[in-house]
Amino acid sequence: MRIDYDVVIVGAGAGGLYTALNLKDDNKILIICKEDLQSCDSMLAQGGICVLRDENDYDDFFNDTLSAGHFENRKETVDIMIKSSRDIINNLLDLGVRFDKNSDGSLKYTKEAAHSKPRICFHNDTTGKEIVETLLSKVKEKSNITIMDYTEMKDIIVEDNVCRGIIAENKFGEIINIYADNTVLATGGIGGLYEHSTNFPSLTGDAIKIAKKHNIELENLDYVQIHPTSLYSEKSGRHFLISESARGEGAILLDKNGNRFVNELLPRDILSKEIYKQMEKENSKYVRLSFEPVSKEVIKNHFKNIYNTCLERGYDITKEPIPVVPAQHYFMGGIHVDINSKTSMKNLYAVGETSCTGVHGKNRLASNSLLECLVFAKRSAMNIDSGKGE
Ligand SMILES: Cc1cc2nc3c(=O)[nH]c(=O)nc-3n(C[C@H](O)[C@H](O)[C@H](O)COP(=O)(O)OP(=O)(O)OC[C@H]3O[C@@H](n4cnc5c(N)ncnc54)[C@H](O)[C@@H]3O)c2cc1C
């Protein structure tokens, strides 16, 4: 079966949806996703999305990002991301995203590890869900955009080193050749390849495998982020994340005797190592996270999702510490892209976690990924519309 579109977008997370919304309405667009529309990591984002608070924050935001990334970041893309951040947040507000606000109507900011100041916009502890549901409702209003769920990309169509679309299998097991002038890969992370991960198991780095097969340039494939605090469970499958903003708001890590053993706000990679060391010392499968320093009001409002999920699993975080363990969380490497999210193959773009813009260097600063995703998704759309796909 053959179908034809102007743009095919593989992935319906924040990256795929925002690309579609930023393309001009005269494009005939197809978005596909592997499972249902809910099964994307963007839905799971808890902490929030970074923004440049004001011009005086530029140097700090830049340095925080580079310092977390071990100074291996691409400075040009970090600069673009930071300078674009306010427009992205304003656009999300215009689209209807309900970020938490102060009584005077200004945005509330929270803090996560390795940020020198609070600069993260959030919606309770379900920011990703709020953003994705808003983007999805806007996409569904567009008559030029079609979504096919349970449709899996199996390969790309390549002619003379130019991408002409993708080959996919739909929910009926039919193979479809989807031809498009431009193709955008937005397939997310690689957590499904790991035993312990905070990601959806269906996210298995498919676009990266396909890119490798076609000699498309890849970058930093060994840069995998381990999140310090997922809720410990004996069960396999997706681990529930305990957002870093919990530690940003005061939660502390304890050893088996109930004593603090580390600075909880160290960058993720360093803190994960310290936790592993402590687990080895205690011969334990986890350490403990205590919400005692966080007020009950903050727990029940800001951390409503964490509070309720822990309660369902038998832990009342207002009363007792919870067992936490590091887990695979994010992939800094991926398909190499330029400042407009173009890959090394003509007419092929990559956005979001599957791409490598170089923004994160060796280690991602918390809450920079949703921002990176949206900034470069928009740039890919603008580039496609300006006809510079080649
Ligand atoms: C628990 C958790 C909490 C997080 N919290 C934050 C946070 O607070 N702030 C922040 O900035 N970042 C956070 N992140 C990271 C961030 O959510 C992700 O990096 C980002 O949302 C990725 O968006 P994406 O569009 O690239 O991918 P996703 O949102 O994961 O979407 C991937 C899409 O690709 C589709 N797909 C995959 N393979 C195929 C295929 N072969 N064929 C067709 N479709 C395919 C999937 O079905 C899905 O629709 C968090 C991540 C996790 C897991």
Coordinates of C-alpha atoms and ligand atoms in Angstrom, one line a residue:
M1 CA 0.0 0.0 0.0
R2 CA 1.3 3.5 -0.8
I3 CA 0.1 6.8 0.7
D4 CA 1.6 10.3 0.1
Y5 CA 2.0 13.2 2.4
D6 CA 4.0 16.5 2.5
V7 CA 5.4 15.7 5.9
V8 CA 5.4 12.4 7.9
I9 CA 6.3 12.7 11.6
V10 CA 7.2 9.5 13.4
G11 CA 6.3 9.9 17.1
A12 CA 3.4 11.7 18.9
G13 CA 5.3 13.0 22.0
A14 CA 6.0 16.7 22.6
G15 CA 8.6 16.7 19.8
G16 CA 6.3 15.3 17.1
L17 CA 3.2 17.2 18.1
Y18 CA 5.0 20.6 18.3
T19 CA 6.6 20.1 14.9
A20 CA 3.2 19.4 13.4
L21 CA 1.6 22.4 15.0
N22 CA 4.4 24.7 13.8
L23 CA 4.2 23.6 10.2
K24 CA 2.0 25.8 7.9
D25 CA -1.5 24.6 7.4
D26 CA -1.1 24.0 3.7
N27 CA 1.0 20.9 4.5
K28 CA -0.7 17.6 4.4
I29 CA 0.8 16.0 7.5
L30 CA 0.8 12.4 8.9
I31 CA 1.8 11.6 12.5
I32 CA 2.3 8.0 13.5
C33 CA 3.0 6.4 16.9
K34 CA 3.9 2.9 17.9
E35 CA 1.3 2.4 20.6
D36 CA -1.5 4.6 21.9
L37 CA -1.2 8.3 22.2
Q38 CA -0.6 8.2 25.9
S39 CA 2.5 6.0 25.7
C40 CA 5.2 8.6 25.3
D41 CA 7.7 9.9 27.8
S42 CA 6.6 13.5 27.3
M43 CA 3.4 12.5 29.2
L44 CA 5.5 11.4 32.2
A45 CA 7.5 14.6 32.7
Q46 CA 7.0 15.7 36.3
G47 CA 9.5 18.4 37.2
G48 CA 8.7 21.0 34.5
I49 CA 10.3 23.0 31.7
C50 CA 13.1 25.5 32.0
V51 CA 12.8 29.2 31.0
L52 CA 15.2 32.1 31.0
R53 CA 13.8 34.1 33.9
D54 CA 15.1 37.4 32.7
E55 CA 18.1 38.8 30.8
N56 CA 20.2 38.7 34.1
D57 CA 19.7 34.9 34.2
Y58 CA 21.4 34.2 30.9
D59 CA 24.9 33.6 32.2
D60 CA 23.7 31.4 35.1
F61 CA 21.4 29.3 32.9
F62 CA 24.2 28.9 30.3
N63 CA 26.7 27.9 32.9
D64 CA 24.4 25.6 34.8
T65 CA 23.7 23.7 31.5
L66 CA 27.4 23.5 30.6
S67 CA 28.5 22.6 34.0
A68 CA 25.9 19.7 34.3
G69 CA 27.0 18.6 30.7
H70 CA 30.7 18.5 31.7
F71 CA 31.4 21.3 29.3
E72 CA 30.9 19.0 26.3
N73 CA 27.8 20.8 25.2
R74 CA 27.5 22.5 21.8
K75 CA 27.5 26.2 22.8
E76 CA 25.6 27.4 19.7
T77 CA 22.6 25.2 20.4
V78 CA 22.6 25.9 24.2
D79 CA 22.5 29.6 23.3
I80 CA 19.6 29.1 20.8
M81 CA 17.6 27.0 23.4
I82 CA 18.0 29.6 26.2
K83 CA 17.2 32.6 24.0
S84 CA 14.1 30.8 22.5
S85 CA 12.8 29.7 25.9
R86 CA 10.5 32.6 26.8
D87 CA 8.8 32.5 23.4
I88 CA 8.2 28.8 23.8
I89 CA 6.6 29.3 27.3
N90 CA 4.5 32.2 26.1
N91 CA 3.3 30.1 23.1
L92 CA 2.4 27.2 25.5
L93 CA 0.4 29.6 27.7
D94 CA -1.4 30.9 24.5
L95 CA -2.2 27.4 23.5
G96 CA -3.8 26.8 27.0
V97 CA -1.1 25.1 29.1
R98 CA -1.9 25.9 32.8
F99 CA 1.5 26.5 34.4
D100 CA 1.3 27.2 38.1
K101 CA 1.1 30.9 38.9
N102 CA 1.4 33.2 41.9
S103 CA -1.5 35.2 43.2
D104 CA -0.4 38.2 41.2
G105 CA -0.6 36.1 38.0
S106 CA 3.1 35.8 37.5
L107 CA 4.6 32.3 36.8
K108 CA 5.8 30.2 39.7
Y109 CA 9.3 28.7 39.3
T110 CA 10.6 25.6 41.0
K111 CA 14.2 24.4 41.3
E112 CA 15.9 21.1 40.5
A113 CA 19.4 19.9 41.1
A114 CA 22.4 21.7 39.6
H115 CA 20.2 24.8 38.9
S116 CA 21.7 27.8 40.6
K117 CA 18.2 29.3 41.0
P118 CA 14.5 28.4 40.4
R119 CA 13.7 28.7 36.7
I120 CA 11.4 25.8 36.0
C121 CA 7.8 26.3 35.0
F122 CA 5.5 23.5 36.1
H123 CA 1.9 22.3 36.4
N124 CA 1.8 20.4 39.7
D125 CA 4.0 17.4 39.2
T126 CA 2.3 16.5 35.9
T127 CA 3.8 19.1 33.6
G128 CA 4.3 16.7 30.7
K129 CA 0.7 15.5 30.7
E130 CA -0.5 19.0 30.7
I131 CA 1.7 20.0 27.8
V132 CA 1.0 16.9 25.7
E133 CA -2.8 17.0 26.2
T134 CA -2.8 20.7 25.2
L135 CA -0.7 20.1 22.1
L136 CA -2.8 17.0 21.2
S137 CA -6.1 18.9 21.5
K138 CA -4.7 21.6 19.1
V139 CA -3.4 19.0 16.7
K140 CA -6.8 17.3 16.6
E141 CA -8.4 20.6 15.6
K142 CA -6.3 20.8 12.4
S143 CA -7.9 19.3 9.3
N144 CA -4.6 18.9 7.5
I145 CA -3.1 16.6 10.2
T146 CA -3.9 12.9 10.4
I147 CA -2.8 10.7 13.3
M148 CA -2.3 6.9 13.0
D149 CA -1.7 5.2 16.4
Y150 CA -0.4 1.6 16.7
T151 CA 1.6 2.2 13.6
E152 CA 5.3 1.3 13.8
M153 CA 8.0 2.7 11.6
K154 CA 10.1 -0.3 10.3
D155 CA 12.5 1.6 8.0
I156 CA 12.9 4.8 6.0
I157 CA 12.6 5.0 2.2
V158 CA 15.9 6.1 0.7
E159 CA 16.7 7.0 -2.9
D160 CA 20.1 8.2 -3.9
N161 CA 20.8 9.2 -0.2
V162 CA 17.6 11.3 0.0
C163 CA 14.9 10.4 2.4
R164 CA 11.6 9.9 0.6
G165 CA 9.4 8.7 3.5
I166 CA 9.0 5.7 5.7
I167 CA 7.9 2.1 5.7
A168 CA 5.5 1.3 8.5
E169 CA 3.3 -1.5 9.8
N170 CA -0.2 -0.5 10.9
K171 CA -2.5 -2.0 13.6
F172 CA -3.8 -4.6 11.1
G173 CA -0.4 -5.9 10.3
E174 CA -0.4 -4.2 6.9
I175 CA 2.9 -2.7 5.5
I176 CA 2.5 0.8 4.2
N177 CA 4.9 2.8 2.1
I178 CA 4.4 6.4 3.3
Y179 CA 6.0 8.8 0.8
A180 CA 6.7 12.4 2.0
D181 CA 8.7 15.4 0.9
N182 CA 10.1 15.6 4.4
T183 CA 10.3 13.1 7.2
V184 CA 10.7 13.9 10.9
L185 CA 11.9 11.3 13.4
A186 CA 10.6 12.0 16.9
T187 CA 10.7 8.5 18.4
G188 CA 12.0 9.5 21.9
G189 CA 14.4 7.6 24.1
I190 CA 15.9 4.2 24.5
G191 CA 14.7 3.1 28.0
G192 CA 12.8 0.1 26.7
L193 CA 16.2 -1.5 26.1
Y194 CA 17.0 -1.5 29.8
E195 CA 15.7 -3.7 32.6
H196 CA 15.3 -0.7 35.0
S197 CA 14.1 2.5 33.4
T198 CA 11.7 5.3 34.0
N199 CA 10.7 5.2 30.2
F200 CA 7.9 3.4 28.5
P201 CA 9.1 -0.1 27.5
S202 CA 8.0 0.6 23.9
L203 CA 10.7 3.3 23.4
T204 CA 13.6 1.3 22.1
G205 CA 15.6 3.8 20.0
D206 CA 14.1 2.6 16.7
A207 CA 15.0 5.7 14.7
I208 CA 18.6 5.4 15.9
K209 CA 18.9 1.8 14.7
I210 CA 17.4 2.7 11.3
A211 CA 19.7 5.7 11.1
K212 CA 22.7 3.5 11.8
K213 CA 21.6 1.1 9.0
H214 CA 21.6 4.0 6.5
N215 CA 24.9 5.5 7.7
I216 CA 23.2 8.6 9.0
E217 CA 25.5 10.5 11.4
L218 CA 25.0 9.6 15.0
E219 CA 26.6 11.2 18.1
N220 CA 27.5 10.4 21.7
L221 CA 25.8 7.0 21.8
D222 CA 27.4 6.2 25.2
Y223 CA 25.8 9.3 26.9
V224 CA 23.0 7.7 28.9
Q225 CA 21.6 9.5 31.9
I226 CA 20.7 7.5 35.1
H227 CA 18.2 9.3 37.3
P228 CA 19.1 9.1 41.0
T229 CA 15.6 8.5 42.4
S230 CA 13.1 6.1 41.0
L231 CA 10.8 4.3 43.4
Y232 CA 12.3 1.0 44.2
S233 CA 10.2 -2.0 43.1
E234 CA 10.8 -5.8 42.9
K235 CA 8.7 -5.8 39.7
S236 CA 10.2 -5.3 36.2
G237 CA 8.9 -2.8 33.8
R238 CA 8.7 1.0 34.0
H239 CA 10.0 2.5 37.3
F240 CA 8.0 5.4 38.8
L241 CA 10.1 8.5 38.9
I242 CA 10.4 10.6 42.0
S243 CA 11.1 14.0 40.4
E244 CA 14.3 15.9 41.2
S245 CA 12.1 18.9 42.1
A246 CA 11.2 16.9 45.3
R247 CA 14.8 17.3 46.3
G248 CA 14.8 20.8 45.0
E249 CA 11.9 21.6 47.4
G250 CA 13.8 20.0 50.3
A251 CA 13.4 16.2 50.3
I252 CA 16.6 14.5 51.7
L253 CA 18.4 11.1 51.1
L254 CA 19.0 8.9 54.1
D255 CA 21.2 5.9 54.8
K256 CA 19.8 2.8 56.6
N257 CA 20.4 4.5 59.9
G258 CA 18.3 7.5 58.9
N259 CA 21.3 9.8 58.4
R260 CA 21.9 12.1 55.4
F261 CA 24.9 10.8 53.3
V262 CA 25.1 13.2 50.4
N263 CA 24.3 16.6 49.0
E264 CA 21.0 15.9 47.3
L265 CA 21.4 18.7 44.7
L266 CA 24.5 17.3 43.0
P267 CA 24.1 16.8 39.2
R268 CA 22.3 13.6 38.3
D269 CA 25.3 11.6 37.2
I270 CA 27.4 12.4 40.3
L271 CA 24.5 11.8 42.7
S272 CA 23.6 8.5 41.1
K273 CA 27.2 7.3 41.6
E274 CA 27.1 8.4 45.3
I275 CA 23.8 6.5 45.8
Y276 CA 25.3 3.3 44.2
K277 CA 28.3 3.6 46.5
Q278 CA 26.0 3.9 49.5
M279 CA 24.0 0.9 48.4
E280 CA 27.1 -1.1 48.0
K281 CA 28.3 -0.1 51.5
E282 CA 25.0 -1.1 53.0
N283 CA 24.6 -4.1 50.7
S284 CA 21.1 -2.8 50.0
K285 CA 19.0 -2.6 46.9
Y286 CA 17.9 1.0 47.6
V287 CA 18.4 4.1 49.8
R288 CA 15.7 6.2 51.3
L289 CA 14.1 9.5 50.4
S290 CA 12.4 11.5 53.1
F291 CA 9.9 14.3 52.5
E292 CA 10.0 15.3 56.2
P293 CA 11.5 18.8 55.4
V294 CA 8.8 19.4 52.8
S295 CA 5.5 20.9 54.1
K296 CA 2.4 18.7 53.8
E297 CA 0.7 21.5 51.7
V298 CA 3.5 21.4 49.1
I299 CA 3.4 17.6 49.1
K300 CA -0.3 17.4 48.5
N301 CA -0.4 20.2 45.9
H302 CA 2.9 20.4 44.1
F303 CA 3.6 16.7 44.4
K304 CA 0.1 15.4 44.2
N305 CA 0.9 12.7 41.6
I306 CA 3.9 11.4 43.5
Y307 CA 1.9 11.5 46.8
N308 CA -1.0 9.5 45.3
T309 CA 1.2 7.0 43.4
C310 CA 3.3 6.3 46.4
L311 CA 0.1 5.8 48.5
E312 CA -1.2 3.3 45.9
R313 CA 2.1 1.4 46.4
G314 CA 1.8 1.4 50.2
Y315 CA 3.9 4.4 51.2
D316 CA 2.6 7.6 52.8
I317 CA 5.4 10.1 52.0
T318 CA 4.0 12.5 54.6
K319 CA 4.8 10.0 57.2
E320 CA 7.7 7.8 56.1
P321 CA 10.8 7.7 53.8
I322 CA 10.4 5.8 50.6
P323 CA 12.9 3.3 49.0
V324 CA 14.6 4.8 45.9
V325 CA 17.1 3.5 43.4
P326 CA 18.8 5.0 40.3
A327 CA 17.3 4.0 36.9
Q328 CA 18.0 4.6 33.2
H329 CA 16.2 7.8 32.4
Y330 CA 17.4 9.8 29.4
F331 CA 19.6 9.6 26.3
M332 CA 21.8 12.6 25.6
G333 CA 23.2 11.1 22.4
G334 CA 21.3 10.2 19.3
I335 CA 20.9 11.2 15.6
H336 CA 23.2 14.1 15.0
V337 CA 21.3 17.2 13.9
D338 CA 22.2 20.8 13.0
I339 CA 20.7 24.0 14.5
N340 CA 17.5 23.3 12.4
S341 CA 17.2 19.7 13.4
K342 CA 18.4 18.5 10.0
T343 CA 20.2 15.1 9.9
S344 CA 23.0 14.2 7.6
M345 CA 20.5 12.8 5.1
K346 CA 18.6 15.1 2.8
N347 CA 14.9 15.7 3.6
L348 CA 15.3 13.9 7.0
Y349 CA 14.9 15.7 10.3
A350 CA 15.2 14.4 13.9
V351 CA 13.7 16.2 17.0
G352 CA 13.4 15.5 20.7
E353 CA 15.2 12.8 22.6
T354 CA 16.1 10.7 19.5
S355 CA 18.1 13.6 18.2
C356 CA 21.4 15.0 19.4
T357 CA 21.5 18.7 19.2
G358 CA 24.5 18.8 21.6
V359 CA 22.5 20.9 24.1
H360 CA 23.0 18.5 27.0
G361 CA 26.7 17.5 26.5
K362 CA 27.5 14.5 28.6
N363 CA 24.8 14.9 31.1
R364 CA 21.4 16.7 30.9
L365 CA 20.5 19.5 33.3
A366 CA 17.0 18.8 34.8
S367 CA 14.0 20.1 32.8
N368 CA 16.1 21.1 29.8
S369 CA 14.8 18.3 27.6
L370 CA 11.2 19.4 27.1
L371 CA 12.5 22.8 26.3
E372 CA 15.1 21.5 23.8
C373 CA 12.4 19.3 22.3
L374 CA 10.1 22.2 21.6
V375 CA 12.7 24.7 20.5
F376 CA 14.2 22.4 17.9
A377 CA 10.9 21.0 16.8
K378 CA 9.8 24.5 16.0
R379 CA 13.0 25.1 14.1
S380 CA 12.6 21.9 12.1
A381 CA 9.1 23.0 11.1
M382 CA 10.3 26.5 10.0
N383 CA 13.1 25.0 8.1
I384 CA 10.8 22.6 6.2
D385 CA 8.4 25.4 5.4
S386 CA 11.1 27.7 4.2
G387 CA 11.9 24.9 1.6
K388 CA 15.4 24.3 2.8
G389 CA 14.8 20.7 3.5
E390 CA 17.7 19.7 1.3
Ligands
LIG1 C1 9.5 9.8 34.1 C2 10.0 10.9 33.3 C3 10.0 12.2 33.8 C4 10.6 13.2 33.0 N1 10.5 14.5 33.5 C5 11.0 15.5 32.8 C6 10.8 16.9 33.2 O1 10.3 17.2 34.2 N2 11.3 17.9 32.4 C7 11.9 17.6 31.2 O2 12.3 18.6 30.5 N3 12.0 16.4 30.8 C8 11.6 15.3 31.5 N4 11.7 14.0 31.0 C9 12.3 13.8 29.7 C10 11.3 14.2 28.6 O3 10.0 13.9 29.1 C11 11.6 13.5 27.3 O4 12.9 13.6 27.0 C12 10.8 14.2 26.2 O5 9.5 14.4 26.5 C13 10.9 13.3 25.0 O6 10.0 13.8 24.0 P1 10.0 13.1 22.6 O7 8.9 13.8 21.8 O8 11.3 13.1 22.0 O9 9.6 11.5 22.9 P2 8.4 10.9 23.5 O10 7.5 11.8 24.2 O11 8.8 9.7 24.3 O12 7.5 10.3 22.3 C14 8.1 9.3 21.5 C15 7.0 8.9 20.4 O13 7.6 8.1 19.4 C16 6.8 7.0 19.2 N5 7.6 5.9 18.6 C17 8.7 5.3 19.1 N6 9.2 4.4 18.2 C18 8.4 4.4 17.2 C19 8.3 3.7 15.9 N7 9.2 2.7 15.6 N8 7.3 3.9 15.1 C20 6.4 4.8 15.4 N9 6.4 5.6 16.5 C21 7.4 5.4 17.4 C22 6.2 6.7 20.5 O14 5.0 5.9 20.3 C23 5.9 8.1 21.0 O15 4.7 8.5 20.5 C24 11.2 13.0 31.8 C25 11.2 11.7 31.3 C26 10.7 10.6 32.0 C27 10.7 9.3 31.5

